[in-house]
PDB file of C-alpha atoms in Angstrom:
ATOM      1  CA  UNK A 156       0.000   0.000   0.000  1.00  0.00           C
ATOM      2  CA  UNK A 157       2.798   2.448   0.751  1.00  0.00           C
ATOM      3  CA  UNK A 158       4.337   1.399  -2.357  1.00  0.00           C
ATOM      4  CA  UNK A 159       1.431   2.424  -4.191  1.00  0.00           C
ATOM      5  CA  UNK A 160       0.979   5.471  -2.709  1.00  0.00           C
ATOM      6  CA  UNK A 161       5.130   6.313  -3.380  1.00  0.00           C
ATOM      7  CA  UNK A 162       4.828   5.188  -7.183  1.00  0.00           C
ATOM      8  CA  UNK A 163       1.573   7.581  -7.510  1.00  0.00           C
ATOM      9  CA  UNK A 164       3.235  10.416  -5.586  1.00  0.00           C
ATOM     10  CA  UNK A 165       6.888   9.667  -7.867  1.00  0.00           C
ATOM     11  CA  UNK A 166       3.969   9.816 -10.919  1.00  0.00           C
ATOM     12  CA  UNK A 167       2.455  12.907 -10.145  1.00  0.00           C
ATOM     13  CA  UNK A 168       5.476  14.889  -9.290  1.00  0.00           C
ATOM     14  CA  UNK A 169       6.761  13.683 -12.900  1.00  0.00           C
ATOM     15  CA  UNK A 170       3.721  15.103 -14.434  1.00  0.00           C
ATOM     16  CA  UNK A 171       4.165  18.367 -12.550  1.00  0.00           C
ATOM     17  CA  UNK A 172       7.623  18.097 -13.333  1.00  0.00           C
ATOM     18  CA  UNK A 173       7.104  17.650 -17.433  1.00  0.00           C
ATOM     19  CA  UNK A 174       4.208  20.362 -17.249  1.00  0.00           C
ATOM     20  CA  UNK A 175       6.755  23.129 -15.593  1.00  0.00           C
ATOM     21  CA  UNK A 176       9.413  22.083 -17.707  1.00  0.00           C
ATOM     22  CA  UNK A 177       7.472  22.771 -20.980  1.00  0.00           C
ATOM     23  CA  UNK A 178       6.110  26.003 -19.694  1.00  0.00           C
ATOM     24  CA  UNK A 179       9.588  26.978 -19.045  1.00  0.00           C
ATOM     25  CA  UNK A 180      10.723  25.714 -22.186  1.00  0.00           C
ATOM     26  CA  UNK A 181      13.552  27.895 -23.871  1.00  0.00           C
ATOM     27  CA  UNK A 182      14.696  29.388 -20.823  1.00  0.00           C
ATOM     28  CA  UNK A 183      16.761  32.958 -19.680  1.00  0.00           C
ATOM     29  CA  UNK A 184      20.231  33.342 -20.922  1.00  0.00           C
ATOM     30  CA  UNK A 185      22.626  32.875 -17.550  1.00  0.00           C
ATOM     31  CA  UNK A 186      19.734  30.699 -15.993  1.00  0.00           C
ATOM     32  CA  UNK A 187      20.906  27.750 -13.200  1.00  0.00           C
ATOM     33  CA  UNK A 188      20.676  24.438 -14.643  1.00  0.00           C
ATOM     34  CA  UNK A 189      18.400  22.529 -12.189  1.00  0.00           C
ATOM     35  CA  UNK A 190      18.282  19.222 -14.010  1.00  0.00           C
ATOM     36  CA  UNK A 191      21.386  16.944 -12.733  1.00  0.00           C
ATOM     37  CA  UNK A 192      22.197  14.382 -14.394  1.00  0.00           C
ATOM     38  CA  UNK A 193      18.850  13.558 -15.695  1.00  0.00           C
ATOM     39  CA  UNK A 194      18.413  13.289 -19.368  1.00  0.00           C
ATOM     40  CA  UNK A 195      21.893  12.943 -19.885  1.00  0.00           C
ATOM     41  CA  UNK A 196      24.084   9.259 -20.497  1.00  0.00           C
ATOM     42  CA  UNK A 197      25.680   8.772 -17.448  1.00  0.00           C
ATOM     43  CA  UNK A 198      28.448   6.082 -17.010  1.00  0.00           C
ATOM     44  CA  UNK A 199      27.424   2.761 -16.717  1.00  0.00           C
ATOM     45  CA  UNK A 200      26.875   0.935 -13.742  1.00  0.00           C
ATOM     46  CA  UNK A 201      27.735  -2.799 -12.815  1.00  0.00           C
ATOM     47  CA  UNK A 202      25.074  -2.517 -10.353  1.00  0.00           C
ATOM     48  CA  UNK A 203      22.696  -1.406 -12.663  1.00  0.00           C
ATOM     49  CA  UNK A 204      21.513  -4.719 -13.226  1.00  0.00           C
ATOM     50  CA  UNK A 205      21.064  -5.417  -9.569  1.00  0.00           C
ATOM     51  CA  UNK A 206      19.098  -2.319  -9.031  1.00  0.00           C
ATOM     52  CA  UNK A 207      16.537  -3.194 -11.259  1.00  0.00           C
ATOM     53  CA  UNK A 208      16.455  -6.939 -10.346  1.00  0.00           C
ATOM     54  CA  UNK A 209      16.070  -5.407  -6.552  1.00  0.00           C
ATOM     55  CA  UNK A 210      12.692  -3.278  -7.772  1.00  0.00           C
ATOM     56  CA  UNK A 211      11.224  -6.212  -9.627  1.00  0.00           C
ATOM     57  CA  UNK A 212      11.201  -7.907  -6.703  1.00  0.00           C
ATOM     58  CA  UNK A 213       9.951  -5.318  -4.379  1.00  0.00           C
ATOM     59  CA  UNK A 214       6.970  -5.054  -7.051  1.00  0.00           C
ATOM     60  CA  UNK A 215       6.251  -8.975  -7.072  1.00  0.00           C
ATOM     61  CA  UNK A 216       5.805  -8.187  -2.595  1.00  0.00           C
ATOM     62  CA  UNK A 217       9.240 -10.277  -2.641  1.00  0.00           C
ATOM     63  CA  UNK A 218      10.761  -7.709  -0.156  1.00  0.00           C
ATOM     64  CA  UNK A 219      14.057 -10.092   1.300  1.00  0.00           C
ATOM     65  CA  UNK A 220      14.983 -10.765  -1.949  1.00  0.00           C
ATOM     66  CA  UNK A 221      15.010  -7.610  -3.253  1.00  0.00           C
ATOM     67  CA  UNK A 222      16.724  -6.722  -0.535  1.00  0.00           C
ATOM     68  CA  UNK A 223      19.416  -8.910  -0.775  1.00  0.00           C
ATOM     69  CA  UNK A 224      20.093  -7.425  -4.905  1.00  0.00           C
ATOM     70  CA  UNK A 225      20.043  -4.196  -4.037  1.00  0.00           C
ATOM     71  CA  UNK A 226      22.855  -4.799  -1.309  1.00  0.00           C
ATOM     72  CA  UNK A 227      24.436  -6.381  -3.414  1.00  0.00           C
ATOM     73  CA  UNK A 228      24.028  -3.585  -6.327  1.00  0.00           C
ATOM     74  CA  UNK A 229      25.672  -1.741  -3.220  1.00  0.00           C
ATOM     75  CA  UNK A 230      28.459  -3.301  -2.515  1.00  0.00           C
ATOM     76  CA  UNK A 231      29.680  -3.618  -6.721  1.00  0.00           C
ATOM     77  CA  UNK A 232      29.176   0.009  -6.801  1.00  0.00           C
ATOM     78  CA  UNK A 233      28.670   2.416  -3.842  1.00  0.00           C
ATOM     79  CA  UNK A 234      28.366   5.234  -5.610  1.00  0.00           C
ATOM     80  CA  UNK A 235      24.911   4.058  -7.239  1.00  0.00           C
ATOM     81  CA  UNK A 236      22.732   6.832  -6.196  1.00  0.00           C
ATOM     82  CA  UNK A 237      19.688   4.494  -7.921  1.00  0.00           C
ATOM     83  CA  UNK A 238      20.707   1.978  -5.978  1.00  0.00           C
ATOM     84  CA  UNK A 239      20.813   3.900  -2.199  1.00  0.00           C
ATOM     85  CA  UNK A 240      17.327   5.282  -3.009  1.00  0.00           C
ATOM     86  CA  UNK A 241      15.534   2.259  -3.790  1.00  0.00           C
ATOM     87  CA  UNK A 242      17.474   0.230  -0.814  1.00  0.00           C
ATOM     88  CA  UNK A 243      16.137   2.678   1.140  1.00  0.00           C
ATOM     89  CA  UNK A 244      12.533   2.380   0.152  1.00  0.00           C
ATOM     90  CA  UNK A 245      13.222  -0.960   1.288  1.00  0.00           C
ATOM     91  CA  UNK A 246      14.174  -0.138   4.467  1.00  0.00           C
ATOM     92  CA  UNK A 247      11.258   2.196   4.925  1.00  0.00           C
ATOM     93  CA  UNK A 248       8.939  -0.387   4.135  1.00  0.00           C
ATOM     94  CA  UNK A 249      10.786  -2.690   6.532  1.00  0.00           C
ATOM     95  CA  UNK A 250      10.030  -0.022   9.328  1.00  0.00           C
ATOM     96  CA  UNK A 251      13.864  -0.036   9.632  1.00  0.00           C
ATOM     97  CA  UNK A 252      14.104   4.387   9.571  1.00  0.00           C
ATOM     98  CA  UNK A 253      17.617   4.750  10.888  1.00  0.00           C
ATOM     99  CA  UNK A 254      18.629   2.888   7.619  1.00  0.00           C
ATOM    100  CA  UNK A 255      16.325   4.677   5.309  1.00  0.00           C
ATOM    101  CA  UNK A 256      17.413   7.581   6.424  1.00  0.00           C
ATOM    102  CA  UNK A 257      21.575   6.783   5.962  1.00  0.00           C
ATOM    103  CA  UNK A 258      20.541   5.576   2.623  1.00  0.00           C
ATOM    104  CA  UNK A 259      18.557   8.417   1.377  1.00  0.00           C
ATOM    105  CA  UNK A 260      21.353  11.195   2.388  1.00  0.00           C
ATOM    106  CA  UNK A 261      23.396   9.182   0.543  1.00  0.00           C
ATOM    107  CA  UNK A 262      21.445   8.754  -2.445  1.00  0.00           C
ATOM    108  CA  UNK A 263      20.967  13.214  -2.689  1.00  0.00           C
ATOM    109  CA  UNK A 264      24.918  13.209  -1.742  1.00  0.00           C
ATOM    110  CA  UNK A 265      25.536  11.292  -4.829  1.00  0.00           C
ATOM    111  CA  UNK A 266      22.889  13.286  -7.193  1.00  0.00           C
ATOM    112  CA  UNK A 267      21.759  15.941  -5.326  1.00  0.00           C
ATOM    113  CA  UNK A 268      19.849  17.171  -8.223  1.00  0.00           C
ATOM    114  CA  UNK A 269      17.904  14.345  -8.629  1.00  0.00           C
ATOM    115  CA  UNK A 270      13.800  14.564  -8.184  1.00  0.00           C
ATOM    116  CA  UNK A 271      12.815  11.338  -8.028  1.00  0.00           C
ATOM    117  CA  UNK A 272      15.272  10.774  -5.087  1.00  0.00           C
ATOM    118  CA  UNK A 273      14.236  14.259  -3.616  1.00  0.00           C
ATOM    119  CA  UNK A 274      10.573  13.513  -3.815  1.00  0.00           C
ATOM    120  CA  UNK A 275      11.172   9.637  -2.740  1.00  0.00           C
ATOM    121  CA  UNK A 276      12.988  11.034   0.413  1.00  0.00           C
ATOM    122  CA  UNK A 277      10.097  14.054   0.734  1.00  0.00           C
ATOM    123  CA  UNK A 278       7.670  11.812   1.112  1.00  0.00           C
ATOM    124  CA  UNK A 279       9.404   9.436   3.991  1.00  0.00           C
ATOM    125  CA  UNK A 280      10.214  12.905   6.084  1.00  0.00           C
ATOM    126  CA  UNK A 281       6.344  13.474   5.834  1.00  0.00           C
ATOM    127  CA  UNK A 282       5.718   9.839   7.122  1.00  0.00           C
ATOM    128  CA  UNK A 283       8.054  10.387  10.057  1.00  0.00           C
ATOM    129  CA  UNK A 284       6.055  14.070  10.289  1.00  0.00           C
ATOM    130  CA  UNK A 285       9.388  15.827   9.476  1.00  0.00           C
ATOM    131  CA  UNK A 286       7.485  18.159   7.539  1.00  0.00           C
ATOM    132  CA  UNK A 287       9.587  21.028   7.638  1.00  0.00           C
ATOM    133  CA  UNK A 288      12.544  18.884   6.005  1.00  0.00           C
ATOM    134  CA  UNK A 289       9.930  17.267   3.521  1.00  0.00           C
ATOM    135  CA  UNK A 290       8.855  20.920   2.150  1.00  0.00           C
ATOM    136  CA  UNK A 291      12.448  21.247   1.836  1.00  0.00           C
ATOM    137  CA  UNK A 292      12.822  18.190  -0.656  1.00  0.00           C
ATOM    138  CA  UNK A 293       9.684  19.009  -2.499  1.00  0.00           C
ATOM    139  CA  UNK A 294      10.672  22.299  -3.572  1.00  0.00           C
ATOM    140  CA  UNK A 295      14.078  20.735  -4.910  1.00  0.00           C
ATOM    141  CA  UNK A 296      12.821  17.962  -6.525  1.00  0.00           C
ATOM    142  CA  UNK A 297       9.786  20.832  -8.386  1.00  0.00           C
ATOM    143  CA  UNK A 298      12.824  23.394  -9.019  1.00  0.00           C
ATOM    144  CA  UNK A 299      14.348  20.457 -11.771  1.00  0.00           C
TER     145      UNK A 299
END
């Protein structure tokens, strides 16, 4: 059910996201470049594989053996942001915050720019009523 409600709220912020983006479309000379590394080709990860083994697993309810890939996604590359964020939306759904939490400030220290990790990390600081700190990730993730 959380799930759910995290892959609607990821859904919706895309929308909003895609809507801004073509109203803003053609920009101000000397404007900040919000976006990150989205859109562009990024080096390839070995984990890559294991990170999306690890979420088709967590989608089949199969939450110990996603688990398990997404360590070990983790462990062949540490500086997976992908990889941090989804383990943590493990962990969150495991009730196990103190991990979630080390695991999404890793995933924004690694692409800070990224939405879907801002938003994904948003909406656990509104779970744990943090909602100062979520309102802080919001705006991020709608400034891309």
């Amino acid at each position: 059910m959380r799930f759910r409600y995290l892959f609607r709220s990821v859904l919706m912020l895309s929308l909003v996201a895609t809507l801004v983006g073509c109203a803003t479309q053609g920009g101000v000379s000397g404007q900040q470049d919000n976006s990150g590394e989205l859109g562009r080709e990024g080096r390839q990860s070995p984990a890559k594989i294991y990170v999306d083994m690890g979420i088709a697993y967590l989608r089949e309810g199969q939450t110990a053996t996603a688990l398990k890939k997404l360590k070990k996604a983790i462990k062949v590359d540490p500086r997976n942001a992908q990889a941090h964020n989804v383990i943590a939306i493990v962990y969150e759904r495991l009730g196990e915050e103190q991990f979630a939490d080390e695991h999404y400030a890793q995933a924004v220290r690694l692409q800070p720019k990224d939405p879907f990790i801002r938003n994904a990390r948003g909406s656990f600081f509104c779970k744990q009523e943090r909602f100062e700190e979520a309102q802080i990730e919001y705006q991020i993730a709608l400034s891309n």
